Short mmCIF file of C-alpha atoms and ligand atoms in Angstrom, two decimals:
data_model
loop_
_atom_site.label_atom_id
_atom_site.label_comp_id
_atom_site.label_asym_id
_atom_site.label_seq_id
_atom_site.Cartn_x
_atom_site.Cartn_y
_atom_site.Cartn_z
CA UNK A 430 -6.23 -22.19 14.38
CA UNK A 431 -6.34 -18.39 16.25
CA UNK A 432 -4.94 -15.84 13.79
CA UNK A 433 -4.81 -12.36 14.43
CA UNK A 434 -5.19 -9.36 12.53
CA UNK A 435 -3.66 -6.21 13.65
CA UNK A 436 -5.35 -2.52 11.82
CA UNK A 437 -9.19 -2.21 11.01
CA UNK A 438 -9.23 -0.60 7.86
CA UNK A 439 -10.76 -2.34 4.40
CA UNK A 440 -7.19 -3.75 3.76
CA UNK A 441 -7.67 -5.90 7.03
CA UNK A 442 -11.29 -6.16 6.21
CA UNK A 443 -9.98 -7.93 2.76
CA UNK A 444 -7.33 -9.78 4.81
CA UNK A 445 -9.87 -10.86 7.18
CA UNK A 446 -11.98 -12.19 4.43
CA UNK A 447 -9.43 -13.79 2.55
CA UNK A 448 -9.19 -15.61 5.76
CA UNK A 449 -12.83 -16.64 6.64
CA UNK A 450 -12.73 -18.20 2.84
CA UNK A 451 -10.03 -20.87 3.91
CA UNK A 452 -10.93 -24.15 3.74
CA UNK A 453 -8.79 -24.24 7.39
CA UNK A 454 -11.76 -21.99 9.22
CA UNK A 455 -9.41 -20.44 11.23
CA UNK A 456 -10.88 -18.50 14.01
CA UNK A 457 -10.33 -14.42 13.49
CA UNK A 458 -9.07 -12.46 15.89
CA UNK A 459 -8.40 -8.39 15.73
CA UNK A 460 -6.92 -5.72 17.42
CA UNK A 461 -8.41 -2.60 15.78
CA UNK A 462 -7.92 0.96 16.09
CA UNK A 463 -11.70 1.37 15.53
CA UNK A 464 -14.61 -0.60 15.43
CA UNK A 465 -14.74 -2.16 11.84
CA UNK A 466 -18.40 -3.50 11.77
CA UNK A 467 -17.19 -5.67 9.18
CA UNK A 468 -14.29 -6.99 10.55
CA UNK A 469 -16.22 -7.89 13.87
CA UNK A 470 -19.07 -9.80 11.74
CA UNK A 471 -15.83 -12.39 11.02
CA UNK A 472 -14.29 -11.90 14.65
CA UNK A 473 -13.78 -14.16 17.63
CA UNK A 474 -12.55 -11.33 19.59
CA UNK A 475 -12.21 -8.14 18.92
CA UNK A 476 -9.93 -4.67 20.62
CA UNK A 477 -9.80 -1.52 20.07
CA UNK A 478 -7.27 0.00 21.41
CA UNK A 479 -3.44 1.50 20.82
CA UNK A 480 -2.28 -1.06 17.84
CA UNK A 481 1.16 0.40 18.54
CA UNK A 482 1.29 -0.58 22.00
CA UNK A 483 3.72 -3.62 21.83
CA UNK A 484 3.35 -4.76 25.21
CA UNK A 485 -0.52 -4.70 25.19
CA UNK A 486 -0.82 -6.10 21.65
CA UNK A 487 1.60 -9.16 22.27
CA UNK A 488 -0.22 -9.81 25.72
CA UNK A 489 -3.10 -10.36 24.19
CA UNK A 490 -1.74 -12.75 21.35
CA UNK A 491 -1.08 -14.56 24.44
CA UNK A 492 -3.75 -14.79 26.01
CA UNK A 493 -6.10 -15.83 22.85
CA UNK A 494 -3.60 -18.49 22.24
CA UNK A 495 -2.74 -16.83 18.67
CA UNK A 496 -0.74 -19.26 16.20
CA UNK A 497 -0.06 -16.75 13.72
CA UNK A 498 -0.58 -13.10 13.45
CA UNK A 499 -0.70 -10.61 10.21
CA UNK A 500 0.70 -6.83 10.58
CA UNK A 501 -1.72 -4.56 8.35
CA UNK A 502 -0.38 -1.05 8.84
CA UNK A 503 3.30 0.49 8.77
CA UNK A 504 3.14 2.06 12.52
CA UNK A 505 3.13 -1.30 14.55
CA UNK A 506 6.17 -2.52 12.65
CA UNK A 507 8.17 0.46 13.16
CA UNK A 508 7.72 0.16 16.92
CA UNK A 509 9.02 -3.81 16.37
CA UNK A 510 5.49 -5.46 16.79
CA UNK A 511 6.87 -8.32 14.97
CA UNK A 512 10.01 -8.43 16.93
CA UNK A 513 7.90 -9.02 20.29
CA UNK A 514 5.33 -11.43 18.70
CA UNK A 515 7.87 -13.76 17.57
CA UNK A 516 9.93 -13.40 21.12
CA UNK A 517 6.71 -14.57 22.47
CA UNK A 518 6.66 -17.84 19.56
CA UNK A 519 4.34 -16.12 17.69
CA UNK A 520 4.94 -16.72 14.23
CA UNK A 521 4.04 -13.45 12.04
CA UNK A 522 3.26 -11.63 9.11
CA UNK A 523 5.45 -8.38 8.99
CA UNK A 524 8.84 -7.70 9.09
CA UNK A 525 10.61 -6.96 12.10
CA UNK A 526 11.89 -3.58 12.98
CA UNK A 527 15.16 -3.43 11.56
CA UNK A 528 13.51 -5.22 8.03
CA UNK A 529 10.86 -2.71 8.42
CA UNK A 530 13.57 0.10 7.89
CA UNK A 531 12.81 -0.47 3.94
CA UNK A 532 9.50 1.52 4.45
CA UNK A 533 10.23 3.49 8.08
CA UNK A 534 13.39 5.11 6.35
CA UNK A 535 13.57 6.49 3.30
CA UNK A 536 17.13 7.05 3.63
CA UNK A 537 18.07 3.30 5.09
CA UNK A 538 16.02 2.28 1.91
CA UNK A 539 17.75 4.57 -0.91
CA UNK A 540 21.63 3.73 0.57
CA UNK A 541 20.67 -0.19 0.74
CA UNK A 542 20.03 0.35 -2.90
CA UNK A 543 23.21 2.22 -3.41
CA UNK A 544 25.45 0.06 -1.96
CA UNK A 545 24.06 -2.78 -3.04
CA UNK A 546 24.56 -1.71 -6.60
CA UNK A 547 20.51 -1.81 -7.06
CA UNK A 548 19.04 -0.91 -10.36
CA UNK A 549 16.26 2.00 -10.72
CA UNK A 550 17.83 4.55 -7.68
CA UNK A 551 17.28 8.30 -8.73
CA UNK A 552 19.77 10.30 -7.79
CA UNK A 553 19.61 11.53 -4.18
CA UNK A 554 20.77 12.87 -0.81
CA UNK A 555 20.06 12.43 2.43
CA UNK A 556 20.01 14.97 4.92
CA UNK A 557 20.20 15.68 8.37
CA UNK A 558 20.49 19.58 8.64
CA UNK A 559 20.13 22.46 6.10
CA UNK A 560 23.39 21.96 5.22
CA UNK A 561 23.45 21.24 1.44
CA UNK A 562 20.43 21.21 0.97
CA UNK A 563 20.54 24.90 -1.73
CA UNK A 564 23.47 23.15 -3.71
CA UNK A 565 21.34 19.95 -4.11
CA UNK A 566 18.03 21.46 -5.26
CA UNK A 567 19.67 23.72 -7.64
CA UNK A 568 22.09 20.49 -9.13
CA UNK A 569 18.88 18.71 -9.60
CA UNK A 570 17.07 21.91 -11.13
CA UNK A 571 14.09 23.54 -11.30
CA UNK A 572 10.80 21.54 -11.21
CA UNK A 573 12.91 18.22 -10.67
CA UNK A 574 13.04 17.50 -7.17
CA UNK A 575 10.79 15.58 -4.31
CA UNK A 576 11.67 16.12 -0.81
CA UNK A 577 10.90 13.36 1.33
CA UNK A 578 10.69 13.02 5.40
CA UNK A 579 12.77 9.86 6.34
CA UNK A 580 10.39 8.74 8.76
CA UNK A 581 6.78 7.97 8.56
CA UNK A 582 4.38 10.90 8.73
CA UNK A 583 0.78 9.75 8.21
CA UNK A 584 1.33 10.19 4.42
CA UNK A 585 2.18 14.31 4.46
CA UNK A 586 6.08 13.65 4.60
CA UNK A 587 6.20 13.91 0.79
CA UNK A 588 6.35 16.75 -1.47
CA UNK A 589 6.94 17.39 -5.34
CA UNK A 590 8.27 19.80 -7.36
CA UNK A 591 5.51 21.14 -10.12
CA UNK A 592 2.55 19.21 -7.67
CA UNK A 593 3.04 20.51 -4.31
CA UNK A 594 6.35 22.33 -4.10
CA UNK A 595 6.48 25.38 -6.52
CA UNK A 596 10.00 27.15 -6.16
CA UNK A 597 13.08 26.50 -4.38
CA UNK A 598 12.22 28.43 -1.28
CA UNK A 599 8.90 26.49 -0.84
CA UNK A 600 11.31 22.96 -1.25
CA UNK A 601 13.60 24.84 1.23
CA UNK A 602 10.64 25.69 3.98
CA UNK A 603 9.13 22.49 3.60
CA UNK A 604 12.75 21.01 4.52
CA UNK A 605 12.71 22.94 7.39
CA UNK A 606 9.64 22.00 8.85
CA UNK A 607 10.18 18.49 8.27
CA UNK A 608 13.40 19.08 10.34
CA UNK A 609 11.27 21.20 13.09
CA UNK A 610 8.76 18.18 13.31
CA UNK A 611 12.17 16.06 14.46
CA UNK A 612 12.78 14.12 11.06
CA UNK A 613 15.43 14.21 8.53
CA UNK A 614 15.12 13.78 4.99
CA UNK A 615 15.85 12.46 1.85
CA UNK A 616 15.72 14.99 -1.80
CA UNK A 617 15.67 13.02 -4.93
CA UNK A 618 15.23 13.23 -8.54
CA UNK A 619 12.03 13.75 -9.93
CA UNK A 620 10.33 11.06 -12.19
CA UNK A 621 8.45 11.22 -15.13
CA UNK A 622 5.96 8.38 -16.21
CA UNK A 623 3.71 5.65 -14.87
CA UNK A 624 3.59 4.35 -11.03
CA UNK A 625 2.64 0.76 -10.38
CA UNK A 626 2.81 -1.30 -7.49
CA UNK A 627 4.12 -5.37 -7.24
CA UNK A 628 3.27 -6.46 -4.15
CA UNK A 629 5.29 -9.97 -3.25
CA UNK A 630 4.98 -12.78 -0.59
CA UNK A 631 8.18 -13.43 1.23
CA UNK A 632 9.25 -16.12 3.79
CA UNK A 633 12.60 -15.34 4.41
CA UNK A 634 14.65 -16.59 1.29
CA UNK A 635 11.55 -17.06 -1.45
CA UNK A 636 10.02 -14.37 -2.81
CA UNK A 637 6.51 -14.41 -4.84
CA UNK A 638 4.43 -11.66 -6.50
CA UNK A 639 1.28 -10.68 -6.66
CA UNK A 640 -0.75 -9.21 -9.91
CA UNK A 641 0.47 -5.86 -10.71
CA UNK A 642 -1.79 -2.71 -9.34
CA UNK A 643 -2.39 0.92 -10.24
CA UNK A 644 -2.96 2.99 -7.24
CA UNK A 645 -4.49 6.70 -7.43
CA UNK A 646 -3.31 8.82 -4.35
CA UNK A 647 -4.97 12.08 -5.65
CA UNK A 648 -8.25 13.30 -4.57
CA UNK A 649 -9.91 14.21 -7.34
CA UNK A 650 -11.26 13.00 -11.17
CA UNK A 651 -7.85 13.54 -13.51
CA UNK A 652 -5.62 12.96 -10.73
CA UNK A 653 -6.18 16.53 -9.52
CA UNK A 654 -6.77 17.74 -5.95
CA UNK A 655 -4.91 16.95 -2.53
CA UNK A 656 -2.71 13.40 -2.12
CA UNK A 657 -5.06 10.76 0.13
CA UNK A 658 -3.95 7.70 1.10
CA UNK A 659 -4.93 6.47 -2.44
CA UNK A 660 -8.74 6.37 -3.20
CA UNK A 661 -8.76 3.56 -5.70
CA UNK A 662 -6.85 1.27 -7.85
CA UNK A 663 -7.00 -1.60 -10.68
CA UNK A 664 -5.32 -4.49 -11.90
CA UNK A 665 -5.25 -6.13 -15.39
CA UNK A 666 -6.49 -10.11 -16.84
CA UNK A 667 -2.98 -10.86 -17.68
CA UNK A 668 -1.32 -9.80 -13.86
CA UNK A 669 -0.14 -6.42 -15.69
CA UNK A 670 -0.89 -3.41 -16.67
CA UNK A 671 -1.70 -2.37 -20.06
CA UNK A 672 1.07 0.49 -19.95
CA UNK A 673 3.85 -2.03 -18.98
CA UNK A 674 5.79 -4.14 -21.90
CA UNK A 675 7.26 -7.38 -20.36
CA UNK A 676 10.71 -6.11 -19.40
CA UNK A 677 9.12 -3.11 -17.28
CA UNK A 678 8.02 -6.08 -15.27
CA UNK A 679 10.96 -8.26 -15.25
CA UNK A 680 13.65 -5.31 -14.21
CA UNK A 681 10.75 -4.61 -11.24
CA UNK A 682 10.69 -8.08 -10.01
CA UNK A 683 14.31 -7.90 -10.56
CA UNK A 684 14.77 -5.16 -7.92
CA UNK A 685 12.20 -6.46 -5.49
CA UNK A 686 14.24 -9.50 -5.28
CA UNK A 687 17.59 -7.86 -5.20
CA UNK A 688 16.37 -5.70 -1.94
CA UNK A 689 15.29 -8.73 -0.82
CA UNK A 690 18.53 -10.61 -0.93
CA UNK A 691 20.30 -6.91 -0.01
CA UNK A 692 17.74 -6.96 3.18
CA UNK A 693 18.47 -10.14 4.75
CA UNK A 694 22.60 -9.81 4.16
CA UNK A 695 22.80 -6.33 5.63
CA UNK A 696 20.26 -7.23 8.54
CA UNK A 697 21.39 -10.48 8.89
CA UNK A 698 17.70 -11.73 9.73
CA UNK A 699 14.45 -12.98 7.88
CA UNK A 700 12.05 -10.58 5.86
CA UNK A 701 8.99 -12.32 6.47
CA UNK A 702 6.25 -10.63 5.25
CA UNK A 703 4.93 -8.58 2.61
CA UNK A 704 7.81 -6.61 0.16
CA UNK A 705 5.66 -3.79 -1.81
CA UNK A 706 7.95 -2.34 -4.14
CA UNK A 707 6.59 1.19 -5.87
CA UNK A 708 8.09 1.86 -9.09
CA UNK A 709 7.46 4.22 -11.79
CA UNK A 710 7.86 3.03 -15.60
CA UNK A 711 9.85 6.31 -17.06
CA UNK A 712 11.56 6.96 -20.59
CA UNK A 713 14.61 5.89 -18.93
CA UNK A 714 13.55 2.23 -17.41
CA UNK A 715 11.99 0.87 -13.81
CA UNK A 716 12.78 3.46 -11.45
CA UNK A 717 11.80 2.81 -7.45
CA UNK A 718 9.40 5.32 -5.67
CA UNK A 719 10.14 3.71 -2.73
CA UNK A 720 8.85 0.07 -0.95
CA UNK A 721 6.91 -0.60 1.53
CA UNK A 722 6.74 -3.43 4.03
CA UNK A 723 3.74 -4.46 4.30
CA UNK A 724 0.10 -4.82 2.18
CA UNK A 725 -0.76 -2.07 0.24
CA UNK A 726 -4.31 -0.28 0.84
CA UNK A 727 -6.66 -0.18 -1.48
CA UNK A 728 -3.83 -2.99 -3.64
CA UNK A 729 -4.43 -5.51 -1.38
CA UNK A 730 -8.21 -5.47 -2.13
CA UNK A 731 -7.72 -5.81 -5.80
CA UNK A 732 -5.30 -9.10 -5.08
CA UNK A 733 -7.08 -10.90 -2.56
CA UNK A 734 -10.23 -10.36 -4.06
CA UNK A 735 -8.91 -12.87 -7.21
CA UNK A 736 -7.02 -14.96 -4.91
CA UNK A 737 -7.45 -18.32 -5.60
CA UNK A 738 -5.51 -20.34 -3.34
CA UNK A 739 -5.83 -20.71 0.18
CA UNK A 740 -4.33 -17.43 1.79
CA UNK A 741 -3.93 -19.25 5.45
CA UNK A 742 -1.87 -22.15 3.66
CA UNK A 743 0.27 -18.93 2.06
CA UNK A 744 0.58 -17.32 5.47
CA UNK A 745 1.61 -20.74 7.41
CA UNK A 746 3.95 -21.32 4.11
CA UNK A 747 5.37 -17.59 4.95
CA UNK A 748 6.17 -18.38 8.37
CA UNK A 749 7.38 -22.00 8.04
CA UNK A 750 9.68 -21.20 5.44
CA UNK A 751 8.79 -23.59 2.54
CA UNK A 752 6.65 -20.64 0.16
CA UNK A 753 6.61 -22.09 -3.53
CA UNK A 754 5.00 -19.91 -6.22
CA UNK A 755 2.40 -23.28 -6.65
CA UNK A 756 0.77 -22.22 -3.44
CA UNK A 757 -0.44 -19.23 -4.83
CA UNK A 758 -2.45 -18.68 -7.59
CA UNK A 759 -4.97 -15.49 -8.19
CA UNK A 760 -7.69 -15.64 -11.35
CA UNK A 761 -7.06 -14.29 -14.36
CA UNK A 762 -9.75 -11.47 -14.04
CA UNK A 763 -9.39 -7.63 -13.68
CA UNK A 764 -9.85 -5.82 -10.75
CA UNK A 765 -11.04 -1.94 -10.02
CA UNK A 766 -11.38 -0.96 -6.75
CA UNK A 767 -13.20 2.06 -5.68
CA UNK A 768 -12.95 3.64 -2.34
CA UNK A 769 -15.87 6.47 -1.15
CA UNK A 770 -14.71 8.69 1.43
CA UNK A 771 -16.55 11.50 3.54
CA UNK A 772 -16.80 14.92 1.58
CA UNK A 773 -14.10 17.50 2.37
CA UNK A 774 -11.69 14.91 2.37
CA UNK A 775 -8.79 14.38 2.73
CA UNK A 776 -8.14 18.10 4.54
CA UNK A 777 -12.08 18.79 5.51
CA UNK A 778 -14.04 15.86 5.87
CA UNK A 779 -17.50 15.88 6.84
CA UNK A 780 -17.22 13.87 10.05
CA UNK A 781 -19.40 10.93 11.59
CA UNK A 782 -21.84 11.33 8.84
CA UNK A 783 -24.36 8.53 8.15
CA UNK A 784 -23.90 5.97 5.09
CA UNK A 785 -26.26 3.52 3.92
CA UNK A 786 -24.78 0.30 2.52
CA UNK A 787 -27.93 -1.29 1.73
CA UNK A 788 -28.50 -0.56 -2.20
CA UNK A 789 -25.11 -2.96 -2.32
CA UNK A 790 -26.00 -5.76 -4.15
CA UNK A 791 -22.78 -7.68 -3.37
CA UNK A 792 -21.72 -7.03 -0.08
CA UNK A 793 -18.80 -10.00 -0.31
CA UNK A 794 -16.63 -7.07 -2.91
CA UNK A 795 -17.34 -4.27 -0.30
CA UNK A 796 -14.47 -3.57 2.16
CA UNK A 797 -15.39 -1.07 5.44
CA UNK A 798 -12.99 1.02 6.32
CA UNK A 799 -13.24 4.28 9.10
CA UNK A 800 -16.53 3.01 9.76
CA UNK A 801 -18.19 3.06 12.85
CA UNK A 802 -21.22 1.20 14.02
CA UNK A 803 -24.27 3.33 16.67
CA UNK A 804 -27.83 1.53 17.31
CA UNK A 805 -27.11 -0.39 14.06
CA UNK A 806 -26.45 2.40 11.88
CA UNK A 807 -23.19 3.11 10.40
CA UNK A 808 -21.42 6.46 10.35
CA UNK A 809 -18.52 7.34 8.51
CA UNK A 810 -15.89 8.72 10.43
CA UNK A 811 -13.73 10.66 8.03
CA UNK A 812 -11.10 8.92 6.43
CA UNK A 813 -11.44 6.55 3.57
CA UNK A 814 -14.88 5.36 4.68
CA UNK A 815 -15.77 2.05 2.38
CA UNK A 816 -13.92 0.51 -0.68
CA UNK A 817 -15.67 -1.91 -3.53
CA UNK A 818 -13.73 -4.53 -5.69
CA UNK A 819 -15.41 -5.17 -8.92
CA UNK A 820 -14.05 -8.46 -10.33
CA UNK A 821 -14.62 -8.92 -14.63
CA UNK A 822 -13.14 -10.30 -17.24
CA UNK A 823 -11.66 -6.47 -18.48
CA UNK A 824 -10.92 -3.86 -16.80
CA UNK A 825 -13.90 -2.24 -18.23
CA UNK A 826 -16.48 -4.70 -17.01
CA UNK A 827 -15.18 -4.12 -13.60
CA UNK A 828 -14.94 -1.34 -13.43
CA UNK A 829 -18.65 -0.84 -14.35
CA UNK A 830 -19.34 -3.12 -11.59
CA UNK A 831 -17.35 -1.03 -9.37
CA UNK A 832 -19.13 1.98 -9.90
CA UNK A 833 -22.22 0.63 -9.96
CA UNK A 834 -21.76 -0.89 -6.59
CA UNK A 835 -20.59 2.54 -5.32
CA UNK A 836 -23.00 4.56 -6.83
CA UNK A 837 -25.53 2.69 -4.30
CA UNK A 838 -23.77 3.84 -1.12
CA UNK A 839 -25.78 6.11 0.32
CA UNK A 840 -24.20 9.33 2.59
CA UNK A 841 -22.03 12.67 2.19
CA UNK A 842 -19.55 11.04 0.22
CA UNK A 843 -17.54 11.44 -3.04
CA UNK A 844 -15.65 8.35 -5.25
CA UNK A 845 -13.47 9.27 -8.18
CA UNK A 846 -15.62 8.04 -11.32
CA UNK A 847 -12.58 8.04 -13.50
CA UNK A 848 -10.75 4.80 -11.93
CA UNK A 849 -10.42 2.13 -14.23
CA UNK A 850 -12.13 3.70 -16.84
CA UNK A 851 -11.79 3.04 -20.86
CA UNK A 852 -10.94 6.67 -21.41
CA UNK A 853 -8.22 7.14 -17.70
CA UNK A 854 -6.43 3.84 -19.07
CA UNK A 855 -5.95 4.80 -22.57
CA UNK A 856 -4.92 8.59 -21.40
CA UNK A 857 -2.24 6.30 -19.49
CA UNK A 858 -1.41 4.06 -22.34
CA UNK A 859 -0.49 6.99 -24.56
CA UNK A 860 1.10 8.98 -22.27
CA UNK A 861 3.73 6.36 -21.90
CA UNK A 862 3.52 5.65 -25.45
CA UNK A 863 4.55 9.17 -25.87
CA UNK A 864 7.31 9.17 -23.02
CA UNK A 865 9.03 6.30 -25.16
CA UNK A 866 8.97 7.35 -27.98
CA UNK A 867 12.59 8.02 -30.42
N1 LIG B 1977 -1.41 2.43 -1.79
C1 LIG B 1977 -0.33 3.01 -1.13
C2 LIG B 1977 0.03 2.44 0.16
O1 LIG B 1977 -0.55 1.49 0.63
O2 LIG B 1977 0.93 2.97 0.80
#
């Protein structure tokens, strides 16, 4: 069986691993953006090339005689990647375009919820001019708004009152560069409280999640510094997260499969793929941060790394239709997963420095990410470079397997020490502890 993978970051690295694992041996094929030396070690054949390019991408899921594909990143399913890989019987992983709307448009997203009657919307607006936009910051207050772009912007298309945004005027410029850069945009509500993200296999009508993960997008130790694309995360024994009570995680899997059902009546189509719904546990229930269509990265190391079952009998399950939550199983073991990235990231890095993975004692937990391969040595290119999974039976065991691991990657490159922690989770515990309280 000829499955491809489309990205070449660690998430595909995972994916591809959670792949070569099958008892099926499928035979691995990629088309990268870069080369991911790890990636390739698993590959038939490999591209590099424009991962966007629909043309060029479904050509060549032709020509390898691919029986099923997987969609990593957002940007090939906005451009309807999906749409021309099943036109071409492709069977695939990833919603089509219109589906993919529930991540490419925050708007689309916010008014499905609205008029579907969807628990946990914030108030918001949507916008496609300045018009409005004064009234609506000031009705929301000071300090308690996040402007977001509609469409996708490499991560930068969000901004939050108190973090990033510091008076009306800034909310008001940042608007109007958003609209200079030729998006629109969506101002919500801010939330107070705990994010956490459930990630769920869908195959058109049935819907099954994944453990629960904590992602942390900022930079920095104490979740200061810049937003990255997240630079580590952690999931729980028990599938939760020891913030959550049971009916924060009911109402969430509640919503997921309300946009679900929402999804498929307004587009009239399948959602077959991956639904990642963000939410954020506040004093006032499950509120949605937004979803995403697709795996999330680093999540989708933490998940697969405990995955028990066979992930190609999931994915054929996905595409065929007949998904049954007894195809899918994942241990009951925590997960903290550390990512090292180049310093001066995310706004300076240090670019196509050299890293040494060889102090790695388990190289199966480490994930490569913007990694590139010259004469045999490996050079980080500046983004996320390399993420490690360590697997225990607490949080705390893993995550001191985690940082061991990390620890022993040589290069100029920074990790965030605090993920997973004893002392981060508790800091979380009783923060939301306090949030509830009478
Ligand atoms: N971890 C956030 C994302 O994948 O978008």
């Amino acid at each position: 069986m000829n499955i491809l993978i489309v990205g070449s970051g660690a998430r595909e690295h995972a994916l591809a691993a959670a792949l070569h694992r099958s008892p099926k041996r499928p035979k691995i094929f990629c088309c990268a953006v870069s080369m991911n030396p790890g990636i390739m070690q698993m590959a038939h054949q490999y591209w590099v090339g424009d991962i966007t390019d629909v043309t060029a991408v479904s050509a060549l899921a032709m020509q390898w005689k691919i029986s099923l594909a997987i969609i990593g990143p957002e940007a090939p399913l906005e451009k309807g990647l999906a749409d021309a890989l099943w036109q071409n019987a492709v069977p695939t992983i990833g919603p089509k375009k219109k589906m993919a709307q529930i991540e490419t448009s925050k708007a689309f997203a916010r008014q499905l919820m609205e008029s579907h009657d969807i628990s946990g919307l914030p108030r918001f607006r949507a916008f496609e001019s300045m018009n409005g936009v004064d009234e609506f910051l000031k009705e929301l207050g000071d300090n308690n708004y996040v402007v977001k772009a509609n469409g996708l912007m490499g991560g930068k298309g969000v901004k939050v009152a108190g973090d990033h945004l510091f008076s009306f005027e800034g909310a008001i410029a940042f608007c109007q560069e958003v609209l200079g850069k030729g998006q629109t945009f969506v101002i919500e509500e801010k939330l107070i409280g705990q994010e956490f993200s459930i990630m769920c296999f869908c195959d058109g009508e049935h819907i099954v999640p994944m453990p629960i993960v904590q992602d942390h997008k900022r930079a920095f130790v104490d979740d200061k510094g810049p937003n990255t694309g997240g630079m580590g995360s952690y999931s729980d024994v028990n599938h939760s997260l020891p913030f959550l009570e049971e009916w924060d995680v009911q109402k969430a899997l509640e919503i997921n499969d309300a946009v679900l059902c929402a999804l498929t009546n307004e587009v009239k189509d399948k959602y077959i793929g991956i639904l990642y719904g963000s939410f954020i546990a506040t004093r006032q229930g499950v509120y949605v941060i937004e979803f995403n269509a697709r795996f999330g990265d680093p999540e989708a190391m933490n998940v697969l790394s405990i995955l028990d079952s066979d992930f190609v009998a999931i994915c054929e399950a996905m595409v065929m239709g007949n998904l049954s939550a007894d195809l899918v199983t994942f241990k009951h073991q925590a997960t903290v997963c550390k990512y090292v990235v180049p310093n001066g990231y995310p706004d300076e890095p240090v670019e196509r420095a050299p890293i040494d993975i060889a102090a790695v004692k388990n190289k199966a937990c480490l994930y490569l990410s913007a990694v590139d391969q010259v004469d045999g040595k490996l050079l980080a290119l500046g983004s996320r470079t390399a993420a490690y999974v360590g697997v225990g039976n607490s949080i705390s065991e893993a995550e001191e397997i985690s940082e061991k691991e990390v620890r022993g990657i040589g290069g100029d490159l920074f990790h965030r020490e605090d993920i997973g922690t004893e002392c981060l989770i508790q800091r979380r515990v009783d923060a939301m502890r306090k949030l509830r309280a009478p």
